[in-house]
Short mmCIF file of C-alpha atoms in Angstrom, two decimals:
data_model
loop_
_atom_site.label_atom_id
_atom_site.label_comp_id
_atom_site.label_asym_id
_atom_site.label_seq_id
_atom_site.Cartn_x
_atom_site.Cartn_y
_atom_site.Cartn_z
CA UNK D 22 -16.15 -62.41 41.57
CA UNK D 23 -16.55 -58.99 40.02
CA UNK D 24 -14.07 -57.68 37.49
CA UNK D 25 -11.66 -55.60 39.54
CA UNK D 26 -9.06 -55.34 36.81
CA UNK D 27 -10.04 -51.81 35.78
CA UNK D 28 -8.75 -50.57 39.13
CA UNK D 29 -5.45 -52.47 38.92
CA UNK D 30 -2.29 -50.42 38.65
CA UNK D 31 -1.08 -50.21 35.06
CA UNK D 32 1.99 -52.06 33.87
CA UNK D 33 5.18 -50.71 35.36
CA UNK D 34 6.93 -51.28 32.07
CA UNK D 35 6.07 -51.89 28.47
CA UNK D 36 8.33 -53.49 25.90
CA UNK D 37 7.44 -53.24 22.22
CA UNK D 38 9.56 -54.87 19.55
CA UNK D 39 9.33 -55.58 15.86
CA UNK D 40 9.09 -59.18 14.72
CA UNK D 41 11.28 -59.71 11.69
CA UNK D 42 11.83 -62.84 9.67
CA UNK D 43 8.39 -63.11 8.07
CA UNK D 44 8.58 -63.92 4.36
CA UNK D 45 6.87 -61.68 1.81
CA UNK D 46 3.20 -62.69 2.15
CA UNK D 47 1.31 -63.83 -0.94
CA UNK D 48 -2.27 -65.02 -1.52
CA UNK D 49 -2.92 -68.42 -0.01
CA UNK D 50 -0.13 -68.28 2.56
CA UNK D 51 -1.07 -69.78 5.91
CA UNK D 52 -0.55 -66.51 7.79
CA UNK D 53 -1.38 -67.79 11.30
CA UNK D 54 1.36 -70.45 11.05
CA UNK D 55 3.89 -67.99 9.60
CA UNK D 56 3.19 -65.42 12.34
CA UNK D 57 3.31 -68.11 15.04
CA UNK D 58 6.72 -69.33 13.84
CA UNK D 59 8.12 -65.81 13.68
CA UNK D 60 6.64 -64.96 17.10
CA UNK D 61 8.22 -68.01 18.70
CA UNK D 62 11.62 -67.17 17.19
CA UNK D 63 11.23 -63.56 18.44
CA UNK D 64 10.70 -64.72 22.01
CA UNK D 65 6.97 -64.09 22.34
CA UNK D 66 5.60 -65.55 25.58
CA UNK D 67 2.24 -66.03 27.25
CA UNK D 68 0.91 -62.64 28.36
CA UNK D 69 2.18 -60.83 25.26
CA UNK D 70 0.04 -59.08 22.65
CA UNK D 71 0.83 -59.20 18.92
CA UNK D 72 -0.05 -56.26 16.66
CA UNK D 73 -0.34 -57.42 13.05
CA UNK D 74 -0.53 -54.93 10.18
CA UNK D 75 -3.75 -55.52 8.22
CA UNK D 76 -1.83 -55.39 4.95
CA UNK D 77 -0.32 -58.85 5.38
CA UNK D 78 -3.69 -60.26 6.41
CA UNK D 79 -5.22 -58.82 3.22
CA UNK D 80 -2.40 -60.23 1.11
CA UNK D 81 -2.74 -63.72 2.57
CA UNK D 82 -6.49 -63.53 1.93
CA UNK D 83 -5.90 -62.46 -1.67
CA UNK D 84 -7.79 -59.18 -1.15
CA UNK D 85 -5.99 -57.64 -4.14
CA UNK D 86 -7.70 -55.83 -7.02
CA UNK D 87 -6.41 -54.06 -10.10
CA UNK D 88 -5.64 -50.40 -9.50
CA UNK D 89 -7.89 -49.53 -12.45
CA UNK D 90 -10.81 -50.80 -10.36
CA UNK D 91 -9.82 -48.74 -7.29
CA UNK D 92 -12.74 -46.29 -7.37
CA UNK D 93 -15.21 -49.15 -7.80
CA UNK D 94 -13.52 -51.05 -4.97
CA UNK D 95 -13.95 -48.03 -2.68
CA UNK D 96 -17.62 -47.85 -3.65
CA UNK D 97 -18.06 -51.57 -2.95
CA UNK D 98 -16.50 -51.24 0.51
CA UNK D 99 -18.61 -48.18 1.38
CA UNK D 100 -21.64 -48.36 3.66
CA UNK D 101 -22.12 -44.61 4.05
CA UNK D 102 -20.40 -41.57 2.56
CA UNK D 103 -19.22 -39.29 5.37
CA UNK D 104 -17.48 -36.49 3.45
CA UNK D 105 -15.97 -35.83 0.04
CA UNK D 106 -13.52 -33.30 -1.24
CA UNK D 107 -12.10 -32.55 -4.69
CA UNK D 108 -8.38 -33.22 -5.01
CA UNK D 109 -5.87 -31.13 -6.95
CA UNK D 110 -5.37 -34.06 -9.35
CA UNK D 111 -9.02 -33.90 -10.43
CA UNK D 112 -10.11 -36.90 -8.39
CA UNK D 113 -12.30 -36.94 -5.31
CA UNK D 114 -11.20 -37.95 -1.82
CA UNK D 115 -13.97 -39.94 -0.18
CA UNK D 116 -14.14 -40.29 3.60
CA UNK D 117 -16.59 -43.14 4.17
CA UNK D 118 -17.86 -45.56 6.74
CA UNK D 119 -16.86 -48.99 5.45
CA UNK D 120 -18.47 -52.36 6.07
CA UNK D 121 -16.39 -52.76 9.26
CA UNK D 122 -17.89 -49.54 10.65
CA UNK D 123 -14.57 -47.70 10.27
CA UNK D 124 -14.54 -44.11 9.03
CA UNK D 125 -11.56 -43.93 6.70
CA UNK D 126 -10.33 -42.16 3.60
CA UNK D 127 -10.90 -44.35 0.51
CA UNK D 128 -12.70 -46.89 2.75
CA UNK D 129 -9.27 -48.18 3.78
CA UNK D 130 -8.42 -49.33 0.24
CA UNK D 131 -4.65 -48.97 0.08
CA UNK D 132 -2.16 -48.49 -2.73
CA UNK D 133 1.08 -48.48 -0.73
CA UNK D 134 3.26 -51.54 -0.15
CA UNK D 135 1.51 -53.43 -2.96
CA UNK D 136 2.68 -54.55 -6.36
CA UNK D 137 2.41 -51.94 -9.11
CA UNK D 138 -1.02 -51.77 -10.67
CA UNK D 139 -2.79 -53.26 -7.67
CA UNK D 140 -4.53 -52.03 -4.53
CA UNK D 141 -5.37 -53.88 -1.32
CA UNK D 142 -8.78 -54.16 0.32
CA UNK D 143 -9.09 -54.53 4.10
CA UNK D 144 -9.41 -58.10 5.41
CA UNK D 145 -12.88 -59.61 5.14
CA UNK D 146 -13.32 -60.30 8.85
CA UNK D 147 -10.40 -58.93 10.85
CA UNK D 148 -11.70 -60.24 14.21
CA UNK D 149 -11.77 -63.75 12.74
CA UNK D 150 -8.29 -63.27 11.28
CA UNK D 151 -7.06 -62.16 14.71
CA UNK D 152 -8.65 -65.23 16.32
CA UNK D 153 -6.99 -67.58 13.84
CA UNK D 154 -3.58 -65.99 14.38
CA UNK D 155 -4.10 -66.07 18.14
CA UNK D 156 -4.96 -69.79 18.09
CA UNK D 157 -1.82 -70.59 16.09
CA UNK D 158 0.43 -68.45 18.29
CA UNK D 159 -1.03 -69.91 21.51
CA UNK D 160 -0.49 -73.43 20.15
CA UNK D 161 3.12 -72.48 19.48
CA UNK D 162 4.20 -70.44 22.52
CA UNK D 163 1.55 -71.11 25.16
CA UNK D 164 -1.56 -69.40 26.42
CA UNK D 165 -2.84 -66.68 26.79
CA UNK D 166 -1.73 -64.38 23.98
CA UNK D 167 -3.66 -61.44 22.54
CA UNK D 168 -3.78 -60.40 18.88
CA UNK D 169 -4.84 -57.10 17.31
CA UNK D 170 -5.01 -56.32 13.59
CA UNK D 171 -4.03 -52.71 12.90
CA UNK D 172 -4.47 -50.21 10.13
CA UNK D 173 -3.54 -46.57 9.59
CA UNK D 174 -6.22 -43.88 9.76
CA UNK D 175 -6.50 -40.12 9.62
CA UNK D 176 -8.37 -38.19 12.30
CA UNK D 177 -10.60 -35.18 12.56
CA UNK D 178 -8.91 -32.01 13.92
CA UNK D 179 -5.37 -33.35 13.93
CA UNK D 180 -2.65 -33.69 11.32
CA UNK D 181 -1.10 -37.00 10.40
CA UNK D 182 -2.29 -40.54 10.90
CA UNK D 183 -2.15 -43.01 13.75
CA UNK D 184 -2.61 -46.76 13.78
CA UNK D 185 -5.91 -48.07 15.14
CA UNK D 186 -7.34 -51.51 15.87
CA UNK D 187 -9.57 -53.00 13.16
CA UNK D 188 -9.62 -56.58 14.43
CA UNK D 189 -8.93 -58.21 17.78
CA UNK D 190 -8.99 -61.45 19.71
CA UNK D 191 -8.46 -61.93 23.43
CA UNK D 192 -7.65 -58.29 24.26
CA UNK D 193 -9.78 -55.77 26.14
CA UNK D 194 -9.77 -52.74 23.81
CA UNK D 195 -11.64 -50.29 26.02
CA UNK D 196 -10.32 -50.02 29.58
CA UNK D 197 -13.57 -48.87 31.06
CA UNK D 198 -12.76 -46.95 34.23
CA UNK D 199 -16.28 -45.65 34.77
CA UNK D 200 -17.10 -46.38 38.37
CA UNK D 201 -13.49 -46.67 39.52
CA UNK D 202 -11.67 -43.94 41.41
CA UNK D 203 -8.62 -41.83 40.67
CA UNK D 204 -5.64 -41.34 42.99
CA UNK D 205 -7.55 -38.57 44.81
CA UNK D 206 -10.51 -40.88 45.44
CA UNK D 207 -12.83 -39.23 42.90
CA UNK D 208 -15.05 -41.23 40.58
CA UNK D 209 -13.69 -41.38 37.02
CA UNK D 210 -17.08 -40.89 35.47
CA UNK D 211 -16.47 -40.58 31.77
CA UNK D 212 -13.04 -42.09 31.37
CA UNK D 213 -12.65 -45.11 29.12
CA UNK D 214 -9.16 -45.19 27.60
CA UNK D 215 -9.15 -46.78 24.16
CA UNK D 216 -6.22 -48.98 25.10
CA UNK D 217 -6.62 -51.04 21.91
CA UNK D 218 -5.86 -48.02 19.76
CA UNK D 219 -3.05 -47.04 22.13
CA UNK D 220 -1.50 -50.50 21.63
CA UNK D 221 -1.81 -50.11 17.85
CA UNK D 222 -0.12 -46.69 18.12
CA UNK D 223 2.74 -48.03 20.25
CA UNK D 224 3.25 -50.91 17.80
CA UNK D 225 3.38 -48.50 14.85
CA UNK D 226 6.35 -46.76 16.46
CA UNK D 227 8.44 -49.91 15.97
CA UNK D 228 6.82 -51.22 12.80
CA UNK D 229 6.94 -47.97 10.86
CA UNK D 230 5.64 -47.40 7.38
CA UNK D 231 8.82 -47.68 5.37
CA UNK D 232 10.39 -50.64 7.12
CA UNK D 233 8.49 -53.69 5.99
CA UNK D 234 8.18 -54.99 9.59
CA UNK D 235 4.52 -56.00 9.71
CA UNK D 236 4.21 -57.46 13.21
CA UNK D 237 5.17 -56.13 16.64
CA UNK D 238 4.99 -57.75 20.05
CA UNK D 239 3.91 -55.86 23.18
CA UNK D 240 4.88 -57.09 26.65
CA UNK D 241 3.56 -55.70 29.91
CA UNK D 242 -0.18 -55.54 29.30
CA UNK D 243 -1.24 -58.99 30.44
CA UNK D 244 -3.91 -57.22 32.55
CA UNK D 245 -5.76 -56.51 29.28
CA UNK D 246 -5.92 -60.14 28.13
CA UNK D 247 -9.50 -61.36 28.27
CA UNK D 248 -10.95 -64.38 26.50
CA UNK D 249 -14.38 -62.78 26.38
CA UNK D 250 -13.37 -59.32 25.17
CA UNK D 251 -15.50 -58.05 22.30
CA UNK D 252 -14.01 -57.46 18.85
CA UNK D 253 -12.85 -54.28 17.18
CA UNK D 254 -16.35 -52.99 16.51
CA UNK D 255 -16.54 -52.19 20.22
CA UNK D 256 -14.27 -49.22 19.45
CA UNK D 257 -16.58 -47.97 16.69
CA UNK D 258 -18.98 -45.26 17.85
CA UNK D 259 -22.39 -45.88 16.26
CA UNK D 260 -22.95 -42.99 13.90
CA UNK D 261 -26.27 -42.10 15.53
CA UNK D 262 -24.26 -41.26 18.68
CA UNK D 263 -21.58 -39.37 16.81
CA UNK D 264 -21.54 -35.56 16.78
CA UNK D 265 -19.33 -35.72 13.66
CA UNK D 266 -21.21 -38.39 11.73
CA UNK D 267 -21.02 -36.47 8.46
CA UNK D 268 -18.70 -33.74 7.17
CA UNK D 269 -19.41 -30.11 8.04
CA UNK D 270 -19.93 -29.11 4.41
CA UNK D 271 -22.22 -32.08 3.70
CA UNK D 272 -24.30 -31.33 6.79
CA UNK D 273 -24.52 -27.66 5.82
CA UNK D 274 -25.70 -28.56 2.32
CA UNK D 275 -28.32 -30.96 3.69
CA UNK D 276 -29.53 -28.22 6.01
CA UNK D 277 -29.55 -25.64 3.23
CA UNK D 278 -31.79 -27.80 1.06
CA UNK D 279 -34.11 -28.49 3.98
CA UNK D 280 -34.30 -24.82 4.95
CA UNK D 281 -34.90 -23.76 1.38
CA UNK D 282 -37.74 -26.27 1.01
CA UNK D 283 -39.27 -25.46 4.38
CA UNK D 284 -39.71 -21.88 3.34
CA UNK D 285 -41.46 -22.82 0.15
CA UNK D 286 -43.93 -25.59 0.86
CA UNK D 287 -45.76 -24.76 -2.38
CA UNK D 288 -42.52 -25.23 -4.33
CA UNK D 289 -41.89 -28.55 -2.65
CA UNK D 290 -45.39 -29.74 -3.44
CA UNK D 291 -44.83 -28.74 -7.00
CA UNK D 292 -41.59 -30.73 -7.23
CA UNK D 293 -43.20 -33.77 -5.69
CA UNK D 294 -46.13 -33.72 -8.06
CA UNK E 6 22.91 -32.54 3.95
CA UNK E 7 19.25 -33.28 3.47
CA UNK E 8 17.20 -34.80 6.25
CA UNK E 9 17.35 -38.52 5.57
CA UNK E 10 15.94 -39.49 8.95
CA UNK E 11 12.40 -40.00 7.64
CA UNK E 12 13.67 -42.96 5.62
CA UNK E 13 15.61 -44.51 8.52
CA UNK E 14 14.42 -47.87 9.79
CA UNK E 15 12.24 -47.50 12.89
CA UNK E 16 13.46 -48.47 16.32
CA UNK E 17 13.91 -52.22 16.69
CA UNK E 18 12.63 -51.97 20.23
CA UNK E 19 10.75 -49.56 22.41
CA UNK E 20 10.83 -49.49 26.18
CA UNK E 21 8.22 -47.44 28.05
CA UNK E 22 8.22 -47.20 31.82
CA UNK E 23 6.48 -45.18 34.47
CA UNK E 24 8.53 -42.78 36.56
CA UNK E 25 7.46 -42.98 40.16
CA UNK E 26 8.72 -41.06 43.15
CA UNK E 27 7.37 -37.64 42.24
CA UNK E 28 5.75 -35.88 45.21
CA UNK E 29 2.18 -34.61 44.99
CA UNK E 30 2.56 -31.44 42.93
CA UNK E 31 1.22 -28.15 44.35
CA UNK E 32 1.20 -24.58 43.03
CA UNK E 33 4.63 -23.02 43.00
CA UNK E 34 6.56 -26.29 42.89
CA UNK E 35 9.60 -26.18 40.62
CA UNK E 36 8.32 -28.94 38.36
CA UNK E 37 11.31 -29.11 35.97
CA UNK E 38 13.67 -29.81 38.86
CA UNK E 39 11.32 -32.39 40.42
CA UNK E 40 10.89 -34.21 37.08
CA UNK E 41 14.64 -34.08 36.40
CA UNK E 42 15.44 -35.62 39.79
CA UNK E 43 12.85 -38.38 39.34
CA UNK E 44 14.03 -39.03 35.78
CA UNK E 45 17.63 -39.41 36.87
CA UNK E 46 16.64 -41.82 39.63
CA UNK E 47 14.55 -43.79 37.10
CA UNK E 48 17.54 -44.27 34.81
CA UNK E 49 16.61 -41.82 32.04
CA UNK E 50 19.49 -41.36 29.59
CA UNK E 51 20.30 -39.19 26.60
CA UNK E 52 18.14 -40.28 23.66
CA UNK E 53 15.07 -40.88 25.83
CA UNK E 54 11.74 -39.03 25.59
CA UNK E 55 9.69 -38.08 28.66
CA UNK E 56 5.90 -37.93 28.47
CA UNK E 57 4.53 -35.67 31.21
CA UNK E 58 0.82 -35.58 32.06
CA UNK E 59 -0.47 -32.02 31.66
CA UNK E 60 -2.23 -32.24 35.00
CA UNK E 61 0.96 -31.89 37.04
CA UNK E 62 2.11 -29.00 34.85
CA UNK E 63 -1.22 -27.26 35.49
CA UNK E 64 -0.94 -27.89 39.22
CA UNK E 65 2.60 -26.50 39.43
CA UNK E 66 1.41 -23.43 37.50
CA UNK E 67 -1.50 -22.97 39.88
CA UNK E 68 -4.05 -23.32 37.05
CA UNK E 69 -6.75 -24.26 39.55
CA UNK E 70 -10.20 -22.66 39.73
CA UNK E 71 -13.25 -23.28 41.91
CA UNK E 72 -15.58 -25.91 40.48
CA UNK E 73 -18.43 -23.40 40.78
CA UNK E 74 -16.66 -21.38 38.08
CA UNK E 75 -16.21 -24.38 35.78
CA UNK E 76 -18.64 -23.30 33.06
CA UNK E 77 -17.14 -19.80 33.00
CA UNK E 78 -13.63 -21.32 32.87
CA UNK E 79 -14.65 -23.40 29.83
CA UNK E 80 -16.01 -20.25 28.18
CA UNK E 81 -12.78 -18.39 28.93
CA UNK E 82 -10.65 -21.15 27.41
CA UNK E 83 -12.85 -21.36 24.28
CA UNK E 84 -11.82 -19.86 20.96
CA UNK E 85 -14.58 -21.48 18.88
CA UNK E 86 -17.55 -23.70 19.72
CA UNK E 87 -17.37 -26.87 17.62
CA UNK E 88 -20.43 -28.81 18.85
CA UNK E 89 -22.76 -28.90 21.83
CA UNK E 90 -25.09 -31.53 23.18
CA UNK E 91 -27.52 -31.60 26.09
CA UNK E 92 -26.58 -34.03 28.84
CA UNK E 93 -28.91 -36.21 30.87
CA UNK E 94 -28.04 -34.18 34.00
CA UNK E 95 -29.45 -31.00 32.44
CA UNK E 96 -26.07 -29.52 31.59
CA UNK E 97 -24.54 -29.06 28.16
CA UNK E 98 -21.44 -30.81 26.86
CA UNK E 99 -19.39 -28.35 24.85
CA UNK E 100 -16.83 -29.58 22.33
CA UNK E 101 -14.70 -26.53 21.58
CA UNK E 102 -11.47 -25.40 20.05
CA UNK E 103 -9.43 -23.97 22.91
CA UNK E 104 -6.72 -21.32 22.86
CA UNK E 105 -4.10 -24.02 22.12
CA UNK E 106 -6.01 -25.02 18.95
CA UNK E 107 -7.10 -28.31 20.51
CA UNK E 108 -10.63 -29.60 19.92
CA UNK E 109 -11.68 -31.06 23.26
CA UNK E 110 -14.74 -31.62 25.41
CA UNK E 111 -15.03 -28.86 28.04
CA UNK E 112 -12.01 -27.13 26.44
CA UNK E 113 -9.78 -29.55 28.35
CA UNK E 114 -10.92 -28.23 31.75
CA UNK E 115 -10.64 -31.24 34.02
CA UNK E 116 -12.30 -32.27 37.26
CA UNK E 117 -10.53 -35.59 37.88
CA UNK E 118 -7.45 -36.00 40.05
CA UNK E 119 -7.99 -32.59 41.65
CA UNK E 120 -9.02 -31.55 45.14
CA UNK E 121 -12.77 -31.52 45.80
CA UNK E 122 -14.44 -28.34 44.67
CA UNK E 123 -11.75 -27.45 42.15
CA UNK E 124 -11.07 -27.98 38.45
CA UNK E 125 -7.84 -27.72 36.50
CA UNK E 126 -7.20 -25.61 33.41
CA UNK E 127 -4.65 -26.72 30.80
CA UNK E 128 -1.15 -25.25 31.15
CA UNK E 129 -0.74 -21.71 29.83
CA UNK E 130 1.99 -22.53 27.30
CA UNK E 131 2.66 -26.29 27.18
CA UNK E 132 5.50 -25.99 24.63
CA UNK E 133 7.31 -23.62 27.00
CA UNK E 134 6.63 -25.96 29.93
CA UNK E 135 8.08 -28.83 27.90
CA UNK E 136 11.16 -26.76 27.05
CA UNK E 137 11.75 -25.88 30.71
CA UNK E 138 11.43 -29.52 31.78
CA UNK E 139 13.70 -30.59 28.95
CA UNK E 140 16.40 -28.10 29.96
CA UNK E 141 16.32 -29.32 33.55
CA UNK E 142 16.40 -33.00 32.55
CA UNK E 143 19.24 -32.46 30.09
CA UNK E 144 21.24 -30.61 32.75
CA UNK E 145 20.69 -33.58 35.03
CA UNK E 146 21.15 -36.66 32.80
CA UNK E 147 22.84 -35.33 29.65
CA UNK E 148 21.76 -34.29 26.18
CA UNK E 149 19.67 -34.77 24.08
CA UNK E 150 16.36 -35.62 25.76
CA UNK E 151 12.88 -34.97 24.35
CA UNK E 152 9.80 -33.92 26.33
CA UNK E 153 6.12 -34.08 25.43
CA UNK E 154 3.21 -32.82 27.57
CA UNK E 155 0.17 -35.07 27.16
CA UNK E 156 -3.53 -34.84 27.78
CA UNK E 157 -6.52 -37.12 27.24
CA UNK E 158 -8.95 -36.44 24.40
CA UNK E 159 -12.00 -38.00 22.80
CA UNK E 160 -12.15 -38.58 19.07
CA UNK E 161 -14.71 -38.43 16.30
CA UNK E 162 -16.03 -41.83 15.15
CA UNK E 163 -14.39 -43.94 17.85
CA UNK E 164 -15.27 -44.81 21.41
CA UNK E 165 -13.01 -44.02 24.33
CA UNK E 166 -10.18 -41.58 24.69
CA UNK E 167 -6.49 -41.63 23.82
CA UNK E 168 -3.66 -39.43 25.03
CA UNK E 169 -2.37 -36.80 22.62
CA UNK E 170 0.49 -34.30 22.64
CA UNK E 171 -0.39 -30.76 23.72
CA UNK E 172 3.15 -29.48 24.28
CA UNK E 173 6.58 -30.56 23.09
CA UNK E 174 10.24 -29.71 23.03
CA UNK E 175 12.98 -31.39 21.01
CA UNK E 176 10.80 -34.13 19.48
CA UNK E 177 9.64 -34.47 15.89
CA UNK E 178 5.88 -35.03 16.26
CA UNK E 179 5.01 -35.68 12.61
CA UNK E 180 7.22 -38.26 10.88
CA UNK E 181 6.67 -36.88 7.42
CA UNK E 182 7.26 -39.74 4.99
CA UNK E 183 5.98 -37.87 1.95
CA UNK E 184 8.64 -38.31 -0.70
CA UNK E 185 10.16 -41.43 0.83
CA UNK E 186 9.54 -44.94 -0.45
CA UNK E 187 7.96 -48.04 1.03
CA UNK E 188 9.51 -51.51 1.08
CA UNK E 189 8.14 -52.11 -2.44
CA UNK E 190 9.83 -48.95 -3.73
CA UNK E 191 6.61 -46.96 -4.09
CA UNK E 192 6.36 -43.31 -3.06
CA UNK E 193 4.53 -42.86 0.24
CA UNK E 194 2.62 -39.84 -0.95
CA UNK E 195 0.22 -38.98 1.81
CA UNK E 196 1.71 -40.75 4.79
CA UNK E 197 2.73 -38.67 7.80
CA UNK E 198 2.46 -40.71 10.99
CA UNK E 199 1.57 -38.57 13.99
CA UNK E 200 4.36 -40.12 16.03
CA UNK E 201 3.94 -37.51 18.77
CA UNK E 202 0.41 -38.73 19.48
CA UNK E 203 1.60 -42.34 19.20
CA UNK E 204 4.23 -41.63 21.88
CA UNK E 205 1.55 -40.06 24.10
CA UNK E 206 -0.63 -43.16 23.58
CA UNK E 207 2.20 -45.57 24.41
CA UNK E 208 3.01 -43.58 27.55
CA UNK E 209 -0.64 -43.64 28.67
CA UNK E 210 -0.49 -47.45 28.68
CA UNK E 211 2.00 -47.32 31.56
CA UNK E 212 0.81 -44.13 33.26
CA UNK E 213 -2.84 -45.07 33.37
CA UNK E 214 -5.64 -42.91 34.69
CA UNK E 215 -6.12 -44.42 38.11
CA UNK E 216 -2.49 -44.90 39.07
CA UNK E 217 -1.17 -41.48 39.90
CA UNK E 218 1.99 -42.06 37.81
CA UNK E 219 2.23 -38.79 35.90
CA UNK E 220 5.44 -39.25 33.91
CA UNK E 221 6.67 -42.02 31.61
CA UNK E 222 9.96 -42.47 29.84
CA UNK E 223 10.25 -43.83 26.29
CA UNK E 224 13.48 -45.35 25.02
CA UNK E 225 14.17 -46.35 21.43
CA UNK E 226 13.04 -43.29 19.49
CA UNK E 227 16.23 -41.23 19.47
CA UNK E 228 15.69 -40.88 15.69
CA UNK E 229 12.82 -38.48 16.48
CA UNK E 230 14.89 -36.12 18.63
CA UNK E 231 15.33 -32.82 16.85
CA UNK E 232 16.33 -29.49 18.38
CA UNK E 233 14.44 -27.59 15.72
CA UNK E 234 11.20 -29.57 15.77
CA UNK E 235 8.09 -27.38 15.91
CA UNK E 236 5.78 -27.45 18.94
CA UNK E 237 2.50 -29.21 19.51
CA UNK E 238 0.48 -26.86 17.32
CA UNK E 239 2.11 -28.61 14.34
CA UNK E 240 -0.28 -31.51 15.05
CA UNK E 241 -3.32 -29.22 15.01
CA UNK E 242 -5.12 -29.17 11.67
CA UNK E 243 -6.17 -25.59 10.90
CA UNK E 244 -9.96 -25.59 11.00
CA UNK E 245 -10.22 -24.14 7.51
CA UNK E 246 -8.59 -27.37 6.25
CA UNK E 247 -10.75 -29.63 8.40
CA UNK E 248 -13.70 -31.49 6.92
CA UNK E 249 -15.11 -31.85 10.45
CA UNK E 250 -14.53 -28.33 11.70
CA UNK E 251 -17.99 -28.09 13.28
CA UNK E 252 -20.47 -30.69 14.45
CA UNK E 253 -22.88 -32.27 11.97
CA UNK E 254 -25.96 -30.87 13.72
CA UNK E 255 -24.47 -27.40 14.02
CA UNK E 256 -23.52 -27.37 10.33
CA UNK E 257 -26.99 -28.59 9.37
CA UNK E 258 -28.61 -25.81 11.40
CA UNK E 259 -26.33 -23.18 9.86
CA UNK E 260 -27.26 -24.49 6.43
CA UNK E 261 -30.94 -24.58 7.27
CA UNK E 262 -30.94 -20.92 8.30
CA UNK E 263 -29.00 -19.96 5.17
CA UNK E 264 -31.34 -21.94 2.91
CA UNK E 265 -34.40 -20.50 4.59
CA UNK E 266 -33.11 -16.93 4.18
CA UNK E 267 -32.00 -17.50 0.60
CA UNK E 268 -35.58 -18.26 -0.32
CA UNK E 269 -36.96 -15.23 1.47
CA UNK E 270 -36.18 -12.50 -1.13
CA UNK E 271 -38.45 -14.22 -3.70
CA UNK E 272 -41.26 -14.32 -1.17
CA UNK E 273 -40.79 -10.65 -0.60
CA UNK E 274 -40.97 -10.09 -4.36
CA UNK E 275 -44.14 -12.09 -4.54
CA UNK E 276 -45.71 -10.11 -1.72
CA UNK E 277 -44.74 -6.88 -3.43
CA UNK E 278 -46.33 -7.85 -6.75
#
């Protein structure tokens, strides 16, 4: 049987609610069990998707470093520098690709909602964390359940931040409509809604930043549950395919140096000697 | 009284549902009245937010051009070319800033869900369209109601598309938390969730691309309703502030030319000696 789900009608209704009752998470806590208990008490059922803020995953994993080591932590998490800009406070904002493939300010190293003098690193393997939480929740409330791990990210071209998916288990994140037809019968050639990020965004509307509610449940998207769905890296565009793989100023400066050298091959030879 | 709403707890629950029963929209239709009637029948109440797909606004406004004129239409809608790339079919994909300030492929000119041989331009003034729909809905179901006009856009760094807000009336789109405190009592210095885009994303999960459901209602975000909220351009980052204001290749080429020229005067000197 071919996968016909992309052409299914979308959910008629979505319900998104915050899951309260989780204790303050500290290193070593068994997060999957704590989330599963809270999810059961909050009425989570098979077919639901849980959106878990990465912060509590990081805390349970003990991914905490001293704030004094923040700049070094950002460097350690960095695979590739995408853009930098001097801040008014004398520091430098670094937009980088981190080891998860995510392009984020400060590599996703976060100083909010942590104890004074500390910063939080992103979870080591968010897909694995999502799978562990999913297994615990399914054991508790029944199967299937989907889990996404979310974090907050800025965007090019637009103000403000939205939540995105950085880890996932059991959820189709890209609702690939290429090959299916719209209501007028036309082929939807280039359309692939990033439903994973849309779920993260919807969940953020009930979790909020100032509330301390770190988990939300989403009901009405059982069509996206898929045991074989790939992890969160499937939403990362490889930087070779990306028209915005480095900042405009950085690209300009690279080009300037290349143009300058190209005009003066003798100079370049001299430098290389 | 200062605005304390940014520090309010987020909605405990969100309900998002598709509004069916709208007729196929054609040029000249009184869209506000049609949406208001459908909203009333779908149980929309004061405090709710409607997310309206831009496509039906464009159709009602008659923003339809012949497909043969598509490339010219993209040019006409373009304020600034951001990046271009050759396609396999011999054409060129143009990522541009359009007259609404939005950075979009093909300036937002759309060939899906339209009659054969035609393409759709974005609405002329989506904030005004949102205001007109809002007035009609409020007259029908009571006040206050919020309205956002949504469209689908690609992103830098990430695969797939998400829906964003391109027009709005009566909804705070940026939930500026700067100055408020997190659950640990720390200042949230740089956090400003783009709740408008998160609403658009949540609505897309029930509207879908293949379904023909062009309007969704969102309940549970009455805290974001605000008569004085600015329009959708408030989510547009001015390109002078944007670290990704032009494509990496375009910036490199600009730099290359500048570097090449900068070297040229010395060559001229040398020749003159």
